PDB file of C-alpha atoms in Angstrom:
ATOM      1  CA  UNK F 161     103.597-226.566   6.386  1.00 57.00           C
ATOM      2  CA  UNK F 162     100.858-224.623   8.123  1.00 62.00           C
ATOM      3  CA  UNK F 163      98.633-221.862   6.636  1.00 63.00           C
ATOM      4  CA  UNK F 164     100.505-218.936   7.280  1.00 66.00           C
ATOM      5  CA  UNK F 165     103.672-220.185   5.958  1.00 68.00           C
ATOM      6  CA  UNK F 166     102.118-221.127   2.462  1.00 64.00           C
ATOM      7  CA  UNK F 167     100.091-217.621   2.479  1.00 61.00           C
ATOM      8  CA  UNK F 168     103.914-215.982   3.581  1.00 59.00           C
ATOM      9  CA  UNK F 169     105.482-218.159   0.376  1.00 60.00           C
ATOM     10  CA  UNK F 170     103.331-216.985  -2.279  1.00 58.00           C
ATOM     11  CA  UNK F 171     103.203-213.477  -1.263  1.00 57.00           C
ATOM     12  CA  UNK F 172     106.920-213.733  -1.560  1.00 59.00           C
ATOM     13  CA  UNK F 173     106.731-215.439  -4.801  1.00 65.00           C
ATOM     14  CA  UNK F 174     104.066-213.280  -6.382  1.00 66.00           C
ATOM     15  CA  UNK F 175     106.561-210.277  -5.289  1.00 62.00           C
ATOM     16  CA  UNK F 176     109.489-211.702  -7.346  1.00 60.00           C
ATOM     17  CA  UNK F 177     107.050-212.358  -9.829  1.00 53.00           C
ATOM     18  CA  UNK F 178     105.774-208.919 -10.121  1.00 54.00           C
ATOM     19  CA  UNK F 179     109.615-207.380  -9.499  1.00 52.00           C
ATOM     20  CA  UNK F 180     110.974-209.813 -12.447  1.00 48.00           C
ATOM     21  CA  UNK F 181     107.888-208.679 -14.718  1.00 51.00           C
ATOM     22  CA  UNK F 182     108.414-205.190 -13.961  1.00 43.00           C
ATOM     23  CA  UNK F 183     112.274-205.038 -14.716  1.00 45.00           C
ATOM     24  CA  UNK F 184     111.160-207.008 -17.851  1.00 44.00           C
ATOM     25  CA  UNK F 185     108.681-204.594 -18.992  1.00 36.00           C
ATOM     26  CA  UNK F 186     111.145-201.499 -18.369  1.00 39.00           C
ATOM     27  CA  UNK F 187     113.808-203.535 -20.493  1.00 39.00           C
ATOM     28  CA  UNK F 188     111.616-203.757 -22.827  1.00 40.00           C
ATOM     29  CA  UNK F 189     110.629-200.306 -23.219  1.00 36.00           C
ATOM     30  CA  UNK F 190     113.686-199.150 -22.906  1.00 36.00           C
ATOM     31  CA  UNK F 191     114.828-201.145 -25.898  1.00 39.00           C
ATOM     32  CA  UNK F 192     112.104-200.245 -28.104  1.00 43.00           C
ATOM     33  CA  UNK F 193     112.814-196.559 -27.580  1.00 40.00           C
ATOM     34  CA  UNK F 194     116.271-196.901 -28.543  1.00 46.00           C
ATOM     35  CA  UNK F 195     115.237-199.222 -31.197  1.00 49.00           C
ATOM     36  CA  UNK F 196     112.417-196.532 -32.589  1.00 51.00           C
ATOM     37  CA  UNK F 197     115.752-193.503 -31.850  1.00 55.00           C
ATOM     38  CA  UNK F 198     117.551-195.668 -34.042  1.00 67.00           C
ATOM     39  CA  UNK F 199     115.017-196.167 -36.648  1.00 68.00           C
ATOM     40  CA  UNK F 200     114.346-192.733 -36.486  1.00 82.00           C
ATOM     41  CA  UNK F 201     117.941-191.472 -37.369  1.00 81.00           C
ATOM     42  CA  UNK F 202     118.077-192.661 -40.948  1.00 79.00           C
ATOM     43  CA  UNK F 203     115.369-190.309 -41.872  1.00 89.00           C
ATOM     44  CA  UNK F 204     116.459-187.629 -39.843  1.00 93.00           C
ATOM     45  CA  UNK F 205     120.245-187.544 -40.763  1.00 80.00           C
ATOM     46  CA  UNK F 206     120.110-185.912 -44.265  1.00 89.00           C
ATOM     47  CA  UNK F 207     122.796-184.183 -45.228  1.00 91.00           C
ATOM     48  CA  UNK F 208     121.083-181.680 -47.327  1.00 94.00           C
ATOM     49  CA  UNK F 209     119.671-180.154 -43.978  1.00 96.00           C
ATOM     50  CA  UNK F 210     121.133-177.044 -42.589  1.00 96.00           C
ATOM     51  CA  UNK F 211     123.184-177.008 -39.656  1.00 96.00           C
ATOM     52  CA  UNK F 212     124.764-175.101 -36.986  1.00 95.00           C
ATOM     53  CA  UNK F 213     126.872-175.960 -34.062  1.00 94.00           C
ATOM     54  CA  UNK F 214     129.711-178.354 -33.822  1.00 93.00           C
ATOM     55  CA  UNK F 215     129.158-181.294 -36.184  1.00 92.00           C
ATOM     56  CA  UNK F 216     130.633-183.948 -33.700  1.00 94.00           C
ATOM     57  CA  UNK F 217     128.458-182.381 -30.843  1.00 96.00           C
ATOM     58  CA  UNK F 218     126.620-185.379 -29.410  1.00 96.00           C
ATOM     59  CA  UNK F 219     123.586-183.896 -28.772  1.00 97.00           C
ATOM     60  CA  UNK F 220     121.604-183.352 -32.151  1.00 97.00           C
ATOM     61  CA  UNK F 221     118.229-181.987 -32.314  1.00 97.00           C
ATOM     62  CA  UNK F 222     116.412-182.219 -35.660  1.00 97.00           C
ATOM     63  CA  UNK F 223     113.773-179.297 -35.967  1.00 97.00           C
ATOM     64  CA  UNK F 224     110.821-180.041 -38.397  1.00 98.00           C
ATOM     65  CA  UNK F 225     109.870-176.768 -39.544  1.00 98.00           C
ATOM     66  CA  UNK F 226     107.367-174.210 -41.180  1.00 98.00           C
ATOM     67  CA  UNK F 227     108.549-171.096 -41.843  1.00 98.00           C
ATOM     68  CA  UNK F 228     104.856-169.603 -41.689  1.00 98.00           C
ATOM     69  CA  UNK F 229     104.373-171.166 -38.251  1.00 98.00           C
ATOM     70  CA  UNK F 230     103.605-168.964 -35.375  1.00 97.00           C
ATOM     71  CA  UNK F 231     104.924-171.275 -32.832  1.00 98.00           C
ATOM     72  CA  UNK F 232     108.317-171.897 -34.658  1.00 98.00           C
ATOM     73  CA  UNK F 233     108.494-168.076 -34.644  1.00 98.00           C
ATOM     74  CA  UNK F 234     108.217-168.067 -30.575  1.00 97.00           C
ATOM     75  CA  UNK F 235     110.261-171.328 -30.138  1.00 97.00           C
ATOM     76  CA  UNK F 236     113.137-170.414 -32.438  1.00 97.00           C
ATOM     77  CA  UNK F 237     115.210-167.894 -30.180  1.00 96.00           C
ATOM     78  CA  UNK F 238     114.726-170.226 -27.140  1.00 96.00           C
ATOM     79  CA  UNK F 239     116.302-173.058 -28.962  1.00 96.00           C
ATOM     80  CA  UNK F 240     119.065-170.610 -30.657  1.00 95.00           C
ATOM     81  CA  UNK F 241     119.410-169.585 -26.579  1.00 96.00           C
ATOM     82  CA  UNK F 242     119.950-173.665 -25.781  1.00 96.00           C
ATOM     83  CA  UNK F 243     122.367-173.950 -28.028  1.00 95.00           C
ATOM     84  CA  UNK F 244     124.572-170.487 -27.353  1.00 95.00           C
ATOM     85  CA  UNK F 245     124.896-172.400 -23.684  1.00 95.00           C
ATOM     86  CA  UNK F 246     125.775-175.021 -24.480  1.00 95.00           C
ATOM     87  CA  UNK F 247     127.803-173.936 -28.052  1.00 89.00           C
ATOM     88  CA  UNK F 248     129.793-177.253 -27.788  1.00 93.00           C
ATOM     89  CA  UNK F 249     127.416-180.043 -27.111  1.00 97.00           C
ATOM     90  CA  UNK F 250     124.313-179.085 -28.920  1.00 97.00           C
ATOM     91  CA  UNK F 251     123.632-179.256 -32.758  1.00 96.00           C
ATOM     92  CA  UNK F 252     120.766-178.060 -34.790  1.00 97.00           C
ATOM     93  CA  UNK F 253     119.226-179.275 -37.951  1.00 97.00           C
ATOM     94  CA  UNK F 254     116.073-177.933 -39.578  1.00 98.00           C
ATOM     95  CA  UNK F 255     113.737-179.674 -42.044  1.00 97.00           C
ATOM     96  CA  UNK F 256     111.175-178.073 -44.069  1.00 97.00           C
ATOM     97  CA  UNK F 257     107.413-178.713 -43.621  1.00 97.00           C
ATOM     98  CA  UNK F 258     105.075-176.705 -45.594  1.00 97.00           C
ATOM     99  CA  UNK F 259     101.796-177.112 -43.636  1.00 97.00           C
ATOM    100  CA  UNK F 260     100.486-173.219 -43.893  1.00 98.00           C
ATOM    101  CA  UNK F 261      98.329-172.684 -47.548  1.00 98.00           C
ATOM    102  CA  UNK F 262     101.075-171.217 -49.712  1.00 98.00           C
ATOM    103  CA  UNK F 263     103.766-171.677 -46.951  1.00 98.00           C
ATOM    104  CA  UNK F 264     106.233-173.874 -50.234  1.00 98.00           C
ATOM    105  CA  UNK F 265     106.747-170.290 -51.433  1.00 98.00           C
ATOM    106  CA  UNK F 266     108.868-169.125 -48.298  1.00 98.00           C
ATOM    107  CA  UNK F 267     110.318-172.614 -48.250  1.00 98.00           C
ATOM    108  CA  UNK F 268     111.517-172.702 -51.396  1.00 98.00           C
ATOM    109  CA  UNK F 269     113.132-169.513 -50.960  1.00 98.00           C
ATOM    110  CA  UNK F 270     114.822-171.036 -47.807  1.00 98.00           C
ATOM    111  CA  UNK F 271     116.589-174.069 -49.946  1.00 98.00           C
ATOM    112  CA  UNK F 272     117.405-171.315 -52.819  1.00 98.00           C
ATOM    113  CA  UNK F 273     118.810-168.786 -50.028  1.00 98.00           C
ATOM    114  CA  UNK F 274     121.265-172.167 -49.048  1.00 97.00           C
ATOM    115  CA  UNK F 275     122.799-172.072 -52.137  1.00 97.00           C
ATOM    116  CA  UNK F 276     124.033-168.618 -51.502  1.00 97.00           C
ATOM    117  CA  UNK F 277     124.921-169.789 -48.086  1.00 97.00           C
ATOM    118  CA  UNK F 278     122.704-167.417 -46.759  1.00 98.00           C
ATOM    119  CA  UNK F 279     120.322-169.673 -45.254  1.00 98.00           C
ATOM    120  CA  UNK F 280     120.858-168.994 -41.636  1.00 98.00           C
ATOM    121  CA  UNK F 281     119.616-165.101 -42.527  1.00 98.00           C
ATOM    122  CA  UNK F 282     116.986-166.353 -44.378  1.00 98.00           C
ATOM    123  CA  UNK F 283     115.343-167.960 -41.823  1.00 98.00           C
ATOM    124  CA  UNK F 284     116.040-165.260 -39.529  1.00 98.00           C
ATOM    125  CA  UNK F 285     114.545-162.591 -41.190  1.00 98.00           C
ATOM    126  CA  UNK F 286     111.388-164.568 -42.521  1.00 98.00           C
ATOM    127  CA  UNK F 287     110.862-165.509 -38.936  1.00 98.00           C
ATOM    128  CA  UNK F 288     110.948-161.467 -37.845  1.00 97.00           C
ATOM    129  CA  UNK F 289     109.124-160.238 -40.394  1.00 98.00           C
ATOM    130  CA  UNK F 290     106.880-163.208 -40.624  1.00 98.00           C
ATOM    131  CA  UNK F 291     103.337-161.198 -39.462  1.00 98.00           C
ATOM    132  CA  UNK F 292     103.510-158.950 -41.823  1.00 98.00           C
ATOM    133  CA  UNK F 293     103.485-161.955 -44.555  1.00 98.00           C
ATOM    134  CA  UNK F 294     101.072-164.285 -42.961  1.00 98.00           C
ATOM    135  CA  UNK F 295      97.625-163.642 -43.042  1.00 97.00           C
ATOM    136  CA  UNK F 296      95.133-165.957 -41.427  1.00 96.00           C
ATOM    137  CA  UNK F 297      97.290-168.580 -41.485  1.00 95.00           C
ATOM    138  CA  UNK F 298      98.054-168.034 -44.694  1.00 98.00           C
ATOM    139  CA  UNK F 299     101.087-167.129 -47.018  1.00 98.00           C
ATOM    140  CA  UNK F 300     100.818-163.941 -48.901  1.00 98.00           C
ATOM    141  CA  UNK F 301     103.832-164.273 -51.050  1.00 97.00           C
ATOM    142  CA  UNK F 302     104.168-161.074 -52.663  1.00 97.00           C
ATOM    143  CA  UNK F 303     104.527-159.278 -49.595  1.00 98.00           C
ATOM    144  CA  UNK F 304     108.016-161.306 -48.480  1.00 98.00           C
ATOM    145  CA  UNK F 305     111.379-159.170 -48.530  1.00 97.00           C
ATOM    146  CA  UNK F 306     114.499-160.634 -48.151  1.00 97.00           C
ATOM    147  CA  UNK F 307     116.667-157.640 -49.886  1.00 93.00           C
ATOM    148  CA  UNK F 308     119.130-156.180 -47.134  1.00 94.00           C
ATOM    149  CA  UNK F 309     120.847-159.694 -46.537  1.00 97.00           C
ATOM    150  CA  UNK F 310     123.101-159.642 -49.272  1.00 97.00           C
ATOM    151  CA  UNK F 311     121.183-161.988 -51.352  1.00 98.00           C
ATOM    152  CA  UNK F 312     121.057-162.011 -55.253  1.00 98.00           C
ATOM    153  CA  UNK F 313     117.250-162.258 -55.676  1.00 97.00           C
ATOM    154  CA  UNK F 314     117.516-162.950 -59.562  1.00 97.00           C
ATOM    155  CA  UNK F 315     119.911-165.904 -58.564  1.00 98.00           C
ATOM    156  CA  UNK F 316     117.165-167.041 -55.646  1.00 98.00           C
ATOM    157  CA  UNK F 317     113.963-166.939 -57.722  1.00 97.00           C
ATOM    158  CA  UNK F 318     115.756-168.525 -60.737  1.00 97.00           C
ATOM    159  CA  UNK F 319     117.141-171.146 -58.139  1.00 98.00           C
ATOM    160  CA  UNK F 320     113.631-171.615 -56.345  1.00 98.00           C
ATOM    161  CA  UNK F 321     112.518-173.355 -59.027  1.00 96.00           C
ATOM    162  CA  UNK F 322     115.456-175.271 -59.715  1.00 97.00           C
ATOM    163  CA  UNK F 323     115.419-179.670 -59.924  1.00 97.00           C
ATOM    164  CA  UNK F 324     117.246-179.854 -56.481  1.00 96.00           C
ATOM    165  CA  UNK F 325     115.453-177.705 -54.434  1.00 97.00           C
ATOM    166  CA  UNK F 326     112.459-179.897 -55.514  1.00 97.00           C
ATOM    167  CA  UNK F 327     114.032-183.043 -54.485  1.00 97.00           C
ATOM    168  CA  UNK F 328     114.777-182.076 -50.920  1.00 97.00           C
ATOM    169  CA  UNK F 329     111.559-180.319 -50.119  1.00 97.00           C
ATOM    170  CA  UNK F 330     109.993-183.720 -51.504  1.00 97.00           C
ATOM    171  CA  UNK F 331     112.318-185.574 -49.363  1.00 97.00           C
ATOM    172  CA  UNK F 332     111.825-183.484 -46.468  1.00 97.00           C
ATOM    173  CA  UNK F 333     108.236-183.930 -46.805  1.00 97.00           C
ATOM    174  CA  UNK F 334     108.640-187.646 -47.035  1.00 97.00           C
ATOM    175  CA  UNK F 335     110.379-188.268 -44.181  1.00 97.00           C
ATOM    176  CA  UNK F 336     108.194-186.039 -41.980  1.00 97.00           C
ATOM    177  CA  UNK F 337     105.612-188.520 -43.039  1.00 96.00           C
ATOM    178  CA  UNK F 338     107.376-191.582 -42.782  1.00 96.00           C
ATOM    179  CA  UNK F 339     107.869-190.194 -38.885  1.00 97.00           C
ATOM    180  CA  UNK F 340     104.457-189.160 -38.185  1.00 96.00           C
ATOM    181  CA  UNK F 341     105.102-185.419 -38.356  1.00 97.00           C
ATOM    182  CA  UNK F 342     102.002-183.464 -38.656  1.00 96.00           C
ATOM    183  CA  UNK F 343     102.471-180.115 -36.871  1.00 95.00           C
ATOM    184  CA  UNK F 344     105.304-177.970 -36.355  1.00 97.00           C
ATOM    185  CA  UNK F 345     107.762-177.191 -34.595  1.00 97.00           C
ATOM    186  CA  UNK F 346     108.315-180.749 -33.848  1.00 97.00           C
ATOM    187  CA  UNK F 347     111.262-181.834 -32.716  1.00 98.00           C
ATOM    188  CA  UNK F 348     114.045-185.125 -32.116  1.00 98.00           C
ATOM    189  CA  UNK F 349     116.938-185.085 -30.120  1.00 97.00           C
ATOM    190  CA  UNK F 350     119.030-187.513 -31.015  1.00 97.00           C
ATOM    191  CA  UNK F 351     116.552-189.746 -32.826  1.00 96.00           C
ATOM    192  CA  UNK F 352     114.132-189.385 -29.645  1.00 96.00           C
ATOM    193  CA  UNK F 353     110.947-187.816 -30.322  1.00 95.00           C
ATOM    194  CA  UNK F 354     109.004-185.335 -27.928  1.00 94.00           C
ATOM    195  CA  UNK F 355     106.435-187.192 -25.880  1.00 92.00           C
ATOM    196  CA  UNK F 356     104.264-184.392 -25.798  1.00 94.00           C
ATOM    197  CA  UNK F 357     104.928-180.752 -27.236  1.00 95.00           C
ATOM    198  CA  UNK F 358     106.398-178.019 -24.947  1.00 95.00           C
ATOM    199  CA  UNK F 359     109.959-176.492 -23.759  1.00 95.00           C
ATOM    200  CA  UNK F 360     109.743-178.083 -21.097  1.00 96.00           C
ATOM    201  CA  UNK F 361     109.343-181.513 -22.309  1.00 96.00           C
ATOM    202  CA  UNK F 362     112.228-180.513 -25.362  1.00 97.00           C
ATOM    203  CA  UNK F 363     114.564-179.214 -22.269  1.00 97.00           C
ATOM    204  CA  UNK F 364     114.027-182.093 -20.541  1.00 97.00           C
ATOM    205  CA  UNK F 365     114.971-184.303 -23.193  1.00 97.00           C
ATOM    206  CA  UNK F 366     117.853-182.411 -24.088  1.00 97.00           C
ATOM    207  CA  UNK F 367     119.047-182.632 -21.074  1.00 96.00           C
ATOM    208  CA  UNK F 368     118.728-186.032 -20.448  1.00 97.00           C
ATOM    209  CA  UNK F 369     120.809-186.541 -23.579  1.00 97.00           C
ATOM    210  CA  UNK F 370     123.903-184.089 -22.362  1.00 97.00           C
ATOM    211  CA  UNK F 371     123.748-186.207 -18.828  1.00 96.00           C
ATOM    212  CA  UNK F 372     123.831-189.189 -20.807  1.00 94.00           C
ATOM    213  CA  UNK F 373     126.926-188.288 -23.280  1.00 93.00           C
ATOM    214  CA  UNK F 374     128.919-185.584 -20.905  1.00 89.00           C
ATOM    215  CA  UNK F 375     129.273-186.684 -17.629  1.00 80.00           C
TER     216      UNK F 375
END
């Protein structure tokens, strides 16, 4: 066997090599991810969180959440906008973070407002009147108003401080932890965490998902 032929032969075997190591590698990153989605979906599946959409859609995205948070203000109509088009595929779950200075106040009133089954208008109306109750970053409690919803406000302040609205905030807060959660809006879709924050990295991955489940 000459020269040329044994050069030819390893190229060709250092090829396979490489192509065998390469499909490896992907396997093997694809795995984790689904391993870490998996992983990920006992902390994010709580039933205490609110919801809306269908609850067998097959596309869920958990939102992590802080109701003082500029940038959950500006994202929160565009995902409400995902989910009106596609109203049967899509589901929604928020968690609460409170990473503002006093932002437990307006989360605690969020859990309370649940109870009432008002949580939905809660939110909404926090988020639209949310500049006139932030200030530097910064909670100013006394200047909330959440009367025009329907709500008993007796019921929610006596229920803000109640035993289980502790426990889920706690739990909320826990989890975020547990998953590395340290800003807000972050966000999973279907136990798959953004790679890097932006709508267009959270349509992309919701996307993927609703190729991967409706075909």
């Amino acid at each position: 066997m000459n020269r040329k032929i044994i050069f030819v032969v390893a190229a060709v075997t250092l090829l396979f090599v490489f192509a065998v190591g390469t499909l490896l590698y992907r396997s093997e990153r694809v795995a984790d991810l689904q391993s870490a989605a998996g992983a990920n979906q006992a902390l994010l599946a709580r039933f205490h969180a609110p919801s809306v959409g269908r609850q067998d859609a097959k596309v869920h995205i958990v939102e992590f959440l802080d109701p003082a948070c500029e940038t959950c203000r500006a994202f929160y109509p565009l995902v409400k906008k995902m989910i009106a088009e596609h109203p049967e595929r899509i589901r929604l779950s928020v968690r609460h973070v409170a990473f503002h200075p006093g932002s437990e106040f307006v989360v605690k009133a969020l859990e309370a407002a649940k109870k009432q089954g008002k949580y939905w208008q809660t939110l909404e109306t926090l988020l639209l009147t949310q500049p006139a109750w932030v200030v530097n970053h910064t909670v100013q409690s006394e200047r909330v108003r959440l009367d025009g919803i329907g709500l008993d406000l007796e019921q929610l302040k006596r229920d803000m401080n109640d035993a289980e609205v502790a426990r889920v905030i706690e739990q909320d807060r826990a989890d975020a932890k547990a998953l590395n959660v340290t800003k807000t809006p972050e966000y999973f879709v279907n136990g798959r965490q953004l790679p890097s924050f932006g709508y267009e990295q959270l349509t992309r991955l919701v996307q993927e998902e609703l190729a991967k489940h409706y075909r």
